[in-house]
Short mmCIF file of C-alpha atoms in Angstrom, two decimals:
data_model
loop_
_atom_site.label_atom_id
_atom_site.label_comp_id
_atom_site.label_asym_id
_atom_site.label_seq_id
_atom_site.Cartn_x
_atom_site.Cartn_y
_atom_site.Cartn_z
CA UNK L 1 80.29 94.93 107.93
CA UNK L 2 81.46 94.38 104.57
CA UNK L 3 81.03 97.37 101.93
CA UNK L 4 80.57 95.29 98.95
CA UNK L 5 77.39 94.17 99.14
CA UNK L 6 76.53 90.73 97.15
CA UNK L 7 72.65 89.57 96.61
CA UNK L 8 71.18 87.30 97.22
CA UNK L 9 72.80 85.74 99.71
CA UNK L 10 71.75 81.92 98.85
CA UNK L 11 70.34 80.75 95.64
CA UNK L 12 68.63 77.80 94.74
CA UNK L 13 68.52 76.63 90.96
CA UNK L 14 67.98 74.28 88.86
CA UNK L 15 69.95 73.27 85.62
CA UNK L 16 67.52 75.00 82.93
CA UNK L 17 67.17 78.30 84.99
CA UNK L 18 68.00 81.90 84.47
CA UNK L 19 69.06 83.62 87.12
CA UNK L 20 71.28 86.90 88.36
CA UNK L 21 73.75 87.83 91.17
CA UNK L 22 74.61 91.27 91.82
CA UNK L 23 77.41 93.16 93.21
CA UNK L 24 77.38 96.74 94.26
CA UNK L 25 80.14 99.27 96.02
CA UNK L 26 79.86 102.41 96.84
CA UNK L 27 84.08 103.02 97.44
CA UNK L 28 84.51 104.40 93.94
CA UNK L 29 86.58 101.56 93.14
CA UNK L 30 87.03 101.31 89.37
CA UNK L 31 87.74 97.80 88.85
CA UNK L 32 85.62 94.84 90.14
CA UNK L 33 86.29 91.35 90.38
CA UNK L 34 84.09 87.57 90.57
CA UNK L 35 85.31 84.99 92.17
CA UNK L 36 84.55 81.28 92.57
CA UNK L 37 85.36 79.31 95.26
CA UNK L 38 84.39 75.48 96.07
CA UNK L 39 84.00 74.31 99.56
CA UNK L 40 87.36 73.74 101.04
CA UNK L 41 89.23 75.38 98.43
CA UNK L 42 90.62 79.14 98.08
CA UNK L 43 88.75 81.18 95.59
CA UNK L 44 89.72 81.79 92.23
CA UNK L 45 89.39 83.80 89.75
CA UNK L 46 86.84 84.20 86.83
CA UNK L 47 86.32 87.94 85.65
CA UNK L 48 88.19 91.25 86.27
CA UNK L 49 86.35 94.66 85.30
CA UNK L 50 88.30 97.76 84.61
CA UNK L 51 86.67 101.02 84.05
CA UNK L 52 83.48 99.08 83.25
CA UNK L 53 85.40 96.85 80.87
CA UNK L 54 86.16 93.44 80.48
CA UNK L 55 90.09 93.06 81.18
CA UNK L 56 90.27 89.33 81.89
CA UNK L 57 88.43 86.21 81.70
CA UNK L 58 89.78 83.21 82.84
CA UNK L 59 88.41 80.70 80.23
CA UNK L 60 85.00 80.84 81.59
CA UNK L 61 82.43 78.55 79.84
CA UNK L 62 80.03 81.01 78.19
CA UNK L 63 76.66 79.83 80.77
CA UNK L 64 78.65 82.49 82.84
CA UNK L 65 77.93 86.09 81.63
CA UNK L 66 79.36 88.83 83.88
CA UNK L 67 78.06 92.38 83.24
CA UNK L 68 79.13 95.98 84.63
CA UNK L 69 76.42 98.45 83.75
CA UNK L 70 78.06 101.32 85.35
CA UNK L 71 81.47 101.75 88.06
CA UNK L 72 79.30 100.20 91.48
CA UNK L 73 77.03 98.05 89.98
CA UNK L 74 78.48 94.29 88.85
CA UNK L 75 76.37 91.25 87.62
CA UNK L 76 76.90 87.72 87.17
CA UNK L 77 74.06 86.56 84.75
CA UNK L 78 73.64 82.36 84.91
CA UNK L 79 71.73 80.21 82.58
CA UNK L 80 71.73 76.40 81.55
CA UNK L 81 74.55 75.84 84.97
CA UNK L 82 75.67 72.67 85.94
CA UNK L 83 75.43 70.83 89.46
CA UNK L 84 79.65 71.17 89.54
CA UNK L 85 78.71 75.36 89.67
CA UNK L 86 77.84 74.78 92.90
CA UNK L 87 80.10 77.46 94.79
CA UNK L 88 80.04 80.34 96.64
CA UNK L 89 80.85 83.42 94.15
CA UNK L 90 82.25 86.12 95.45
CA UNK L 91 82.89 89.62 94.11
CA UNK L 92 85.67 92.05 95.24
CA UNK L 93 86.22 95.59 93.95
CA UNK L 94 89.46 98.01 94.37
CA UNK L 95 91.22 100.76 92.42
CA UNK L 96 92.68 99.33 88.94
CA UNK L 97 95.47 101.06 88.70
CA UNK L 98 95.79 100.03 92.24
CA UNK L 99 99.20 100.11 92.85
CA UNK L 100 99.27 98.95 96.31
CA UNK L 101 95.80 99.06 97.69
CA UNK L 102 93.96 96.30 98.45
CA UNK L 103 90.92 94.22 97.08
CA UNK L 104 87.43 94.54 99.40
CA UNK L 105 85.15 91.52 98.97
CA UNK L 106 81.36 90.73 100.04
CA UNK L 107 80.30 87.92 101.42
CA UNK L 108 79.41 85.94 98.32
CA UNK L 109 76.09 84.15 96.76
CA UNK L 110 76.32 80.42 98.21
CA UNK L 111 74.72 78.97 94.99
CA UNK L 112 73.11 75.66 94.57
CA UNK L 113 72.26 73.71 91.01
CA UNK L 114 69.73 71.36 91.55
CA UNK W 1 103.03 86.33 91.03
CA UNK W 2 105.36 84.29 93.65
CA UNK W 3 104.00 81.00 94.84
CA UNK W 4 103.36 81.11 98.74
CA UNK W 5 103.57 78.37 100.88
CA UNK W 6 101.85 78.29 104.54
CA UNK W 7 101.04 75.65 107.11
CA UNK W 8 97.64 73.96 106.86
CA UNK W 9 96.93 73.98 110.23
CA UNK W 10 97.67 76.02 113.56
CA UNK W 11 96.38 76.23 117.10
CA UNK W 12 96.68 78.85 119.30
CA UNK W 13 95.43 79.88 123.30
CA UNK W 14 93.25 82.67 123.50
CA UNK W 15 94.92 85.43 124.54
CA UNK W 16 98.22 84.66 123.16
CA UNK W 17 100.53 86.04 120.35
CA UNK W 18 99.11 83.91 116.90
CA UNK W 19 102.16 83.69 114.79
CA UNK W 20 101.57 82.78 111.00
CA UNK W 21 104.52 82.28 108.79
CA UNK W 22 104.27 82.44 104.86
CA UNK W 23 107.41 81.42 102.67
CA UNK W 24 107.81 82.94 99.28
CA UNK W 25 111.14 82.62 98.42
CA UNK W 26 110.82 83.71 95.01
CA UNK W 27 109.12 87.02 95.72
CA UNK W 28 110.44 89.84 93.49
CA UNK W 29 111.36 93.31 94.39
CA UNK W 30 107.81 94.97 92.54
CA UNK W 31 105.38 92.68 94.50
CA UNK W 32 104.20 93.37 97.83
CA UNK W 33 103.06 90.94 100.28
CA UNK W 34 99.05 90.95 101.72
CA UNK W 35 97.57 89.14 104.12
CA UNK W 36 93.74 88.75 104.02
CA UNK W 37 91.46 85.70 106.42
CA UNK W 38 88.18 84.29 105.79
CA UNK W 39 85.95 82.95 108.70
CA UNK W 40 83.68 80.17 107.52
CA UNK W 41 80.94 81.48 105.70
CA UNK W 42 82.12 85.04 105.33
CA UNK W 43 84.30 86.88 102.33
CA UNK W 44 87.82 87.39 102.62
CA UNK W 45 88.96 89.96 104.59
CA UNK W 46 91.97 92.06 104.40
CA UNK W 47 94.25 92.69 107.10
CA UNK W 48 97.58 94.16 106.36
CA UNK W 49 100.27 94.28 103.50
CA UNK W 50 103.93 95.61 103.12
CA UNK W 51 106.73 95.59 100.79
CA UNK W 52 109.77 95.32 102.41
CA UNK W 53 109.23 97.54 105.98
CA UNK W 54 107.47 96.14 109.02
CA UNK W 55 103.72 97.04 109.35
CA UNK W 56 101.29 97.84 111.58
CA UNK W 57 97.47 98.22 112.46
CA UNK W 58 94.87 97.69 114.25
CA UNK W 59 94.48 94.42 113.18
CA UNK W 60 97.80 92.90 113.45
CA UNK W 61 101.53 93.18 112.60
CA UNK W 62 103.51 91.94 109.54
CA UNK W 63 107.10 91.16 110.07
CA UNK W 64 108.61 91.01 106.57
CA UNK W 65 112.20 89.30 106.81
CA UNK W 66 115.27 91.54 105.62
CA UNK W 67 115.47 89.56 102.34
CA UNK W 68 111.75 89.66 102.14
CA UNK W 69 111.74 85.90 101.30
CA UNK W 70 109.54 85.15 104.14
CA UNK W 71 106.83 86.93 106.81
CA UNK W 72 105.04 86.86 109.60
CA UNK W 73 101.33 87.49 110.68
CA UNK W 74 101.32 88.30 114.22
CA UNK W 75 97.50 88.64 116.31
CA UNK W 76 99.08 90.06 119.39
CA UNK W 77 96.53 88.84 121.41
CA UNK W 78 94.20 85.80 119.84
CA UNK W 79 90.27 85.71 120.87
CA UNK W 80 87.90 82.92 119.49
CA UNK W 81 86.70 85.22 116.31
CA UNK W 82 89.78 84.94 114.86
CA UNK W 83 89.13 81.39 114.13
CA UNK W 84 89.82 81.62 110.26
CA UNK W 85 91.79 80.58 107.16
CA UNK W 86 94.45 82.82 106.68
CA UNK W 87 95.79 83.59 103.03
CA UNK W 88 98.99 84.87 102.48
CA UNK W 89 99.43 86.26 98.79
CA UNK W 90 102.41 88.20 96.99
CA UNK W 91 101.46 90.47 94.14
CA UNK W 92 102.77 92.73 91.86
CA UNK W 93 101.89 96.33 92.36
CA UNK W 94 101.38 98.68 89.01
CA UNK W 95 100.29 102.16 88.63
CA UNK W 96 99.63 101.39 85.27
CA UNK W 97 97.36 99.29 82.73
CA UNK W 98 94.52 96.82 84.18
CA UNK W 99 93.26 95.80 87.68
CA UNK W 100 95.03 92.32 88.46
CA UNK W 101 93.46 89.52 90.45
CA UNK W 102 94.68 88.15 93.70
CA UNK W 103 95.84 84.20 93.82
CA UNK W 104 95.32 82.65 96.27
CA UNK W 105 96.99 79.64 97.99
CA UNK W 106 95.97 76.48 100.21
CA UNK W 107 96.25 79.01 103.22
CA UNK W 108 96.94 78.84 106.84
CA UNK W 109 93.60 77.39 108.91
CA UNK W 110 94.08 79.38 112.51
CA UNK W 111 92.28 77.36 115.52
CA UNK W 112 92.34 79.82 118.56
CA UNK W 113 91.48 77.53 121.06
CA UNK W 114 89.31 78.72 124.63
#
């Protein structure tokens, strides 16, 4: 069982939709992490969270709004996506200044864009 | 980070050592080498990491050559759920400044075979 817990666990939508995926750990991780990964491929990165801050964004077109309301709670917020967003996102969380310790990831949001 | 490079593909009995080899020649002497799998559907999982000493646990075993420019993941003994693509990765380690992300490469896919 993972301990990053990701909902919901599918998601239907269609291109004019507003819709939410969450992320929560209770590890007391300080940094938390999406990732996006298309079938077949390995996933990459979008958004890193440190201390409840934004620390990187890799060039993420702006329908993609990530949020961290507080150190176990993480949101990706989606509006106006595109049928090529089709992915499974995944979120990870570990220490930030992690030195050697590792990232823990849920199982993802297998999302659809109709 | 230093670039990894794995085979796409391996089969192994069930029951048998799986060996999984991971280049990365151009690893430097800060970044550590982790090893995490994803079966089909699920998040990626860790399973071990080390610097420059052999490792150990319950998982599996990671043989880190003496000039650390190649490993090896070893499943002593292979069963059918360990049917998975397995990601090596080579990071830098920091006790200071922001979470960083893992990269991930192409990746081994494992076939343990009844």
């Amino acid at each position: 069982d993972t301990e990053v817990t990701q909902t919901p666990k599918h998601l239907v939508m269609g291109m004019t939709n507003k819709k939410s995926l969450k992320c929560e750990q209770h590890m007391g991780h300080r940094a938390m992490y999406w990732y996006k990964q298309k079938a077949k491929k390995p996933p990459e990165l979008m958004f890193v969270y440190s201390y409840e801050k934004l620390s990187i964004n890799e060039s993420v077109p702006s329908r993609f709004s990530p949020e961290c309301p507080n150190s176990s709670l993480l949101n990706l917020h989606l509006h106006a996506l595109q049928p090529e967003d089709s992915a499974l996102y995944l979120c990870a969380s570990s220490q930030p200044r992690d030195g050697n310790q590792p990232q823990h990831f849920g199982d993802g949001t297998r999302l659809s864009i109709l | 980070d230093a670039k990894t490079t794995q085979p796409p593909s391996m089969d192994c009995a069930e029951g048998r050592a799986a060996n999984l080899p991971c280049n990365h020649s151009t690893i430097s002497g800060n970044e550590y080498v982790y090893w995490y799998r994803q079966i089909h559907s699920q998040g990626p999982q860790y399973i071990i990491h080390g610097l420059k000493n052999n490792e150990t646990n319950e998982m599996a075993s990671l043989i880190i050559t003496e000039d650390r420019k190649s490993s090896t993941l070893i499943l002593p003994h292979a069963t059918l759920r360990d049917t998975a693509v397995y990601y090596c990765i080579v990071r830098v380690y920091s006790f200071s400044g922001s979470a960083r992300q893992l990269t991930f490469g192409s990746g081994t896919q494992l076939t343990v075979l009844p």
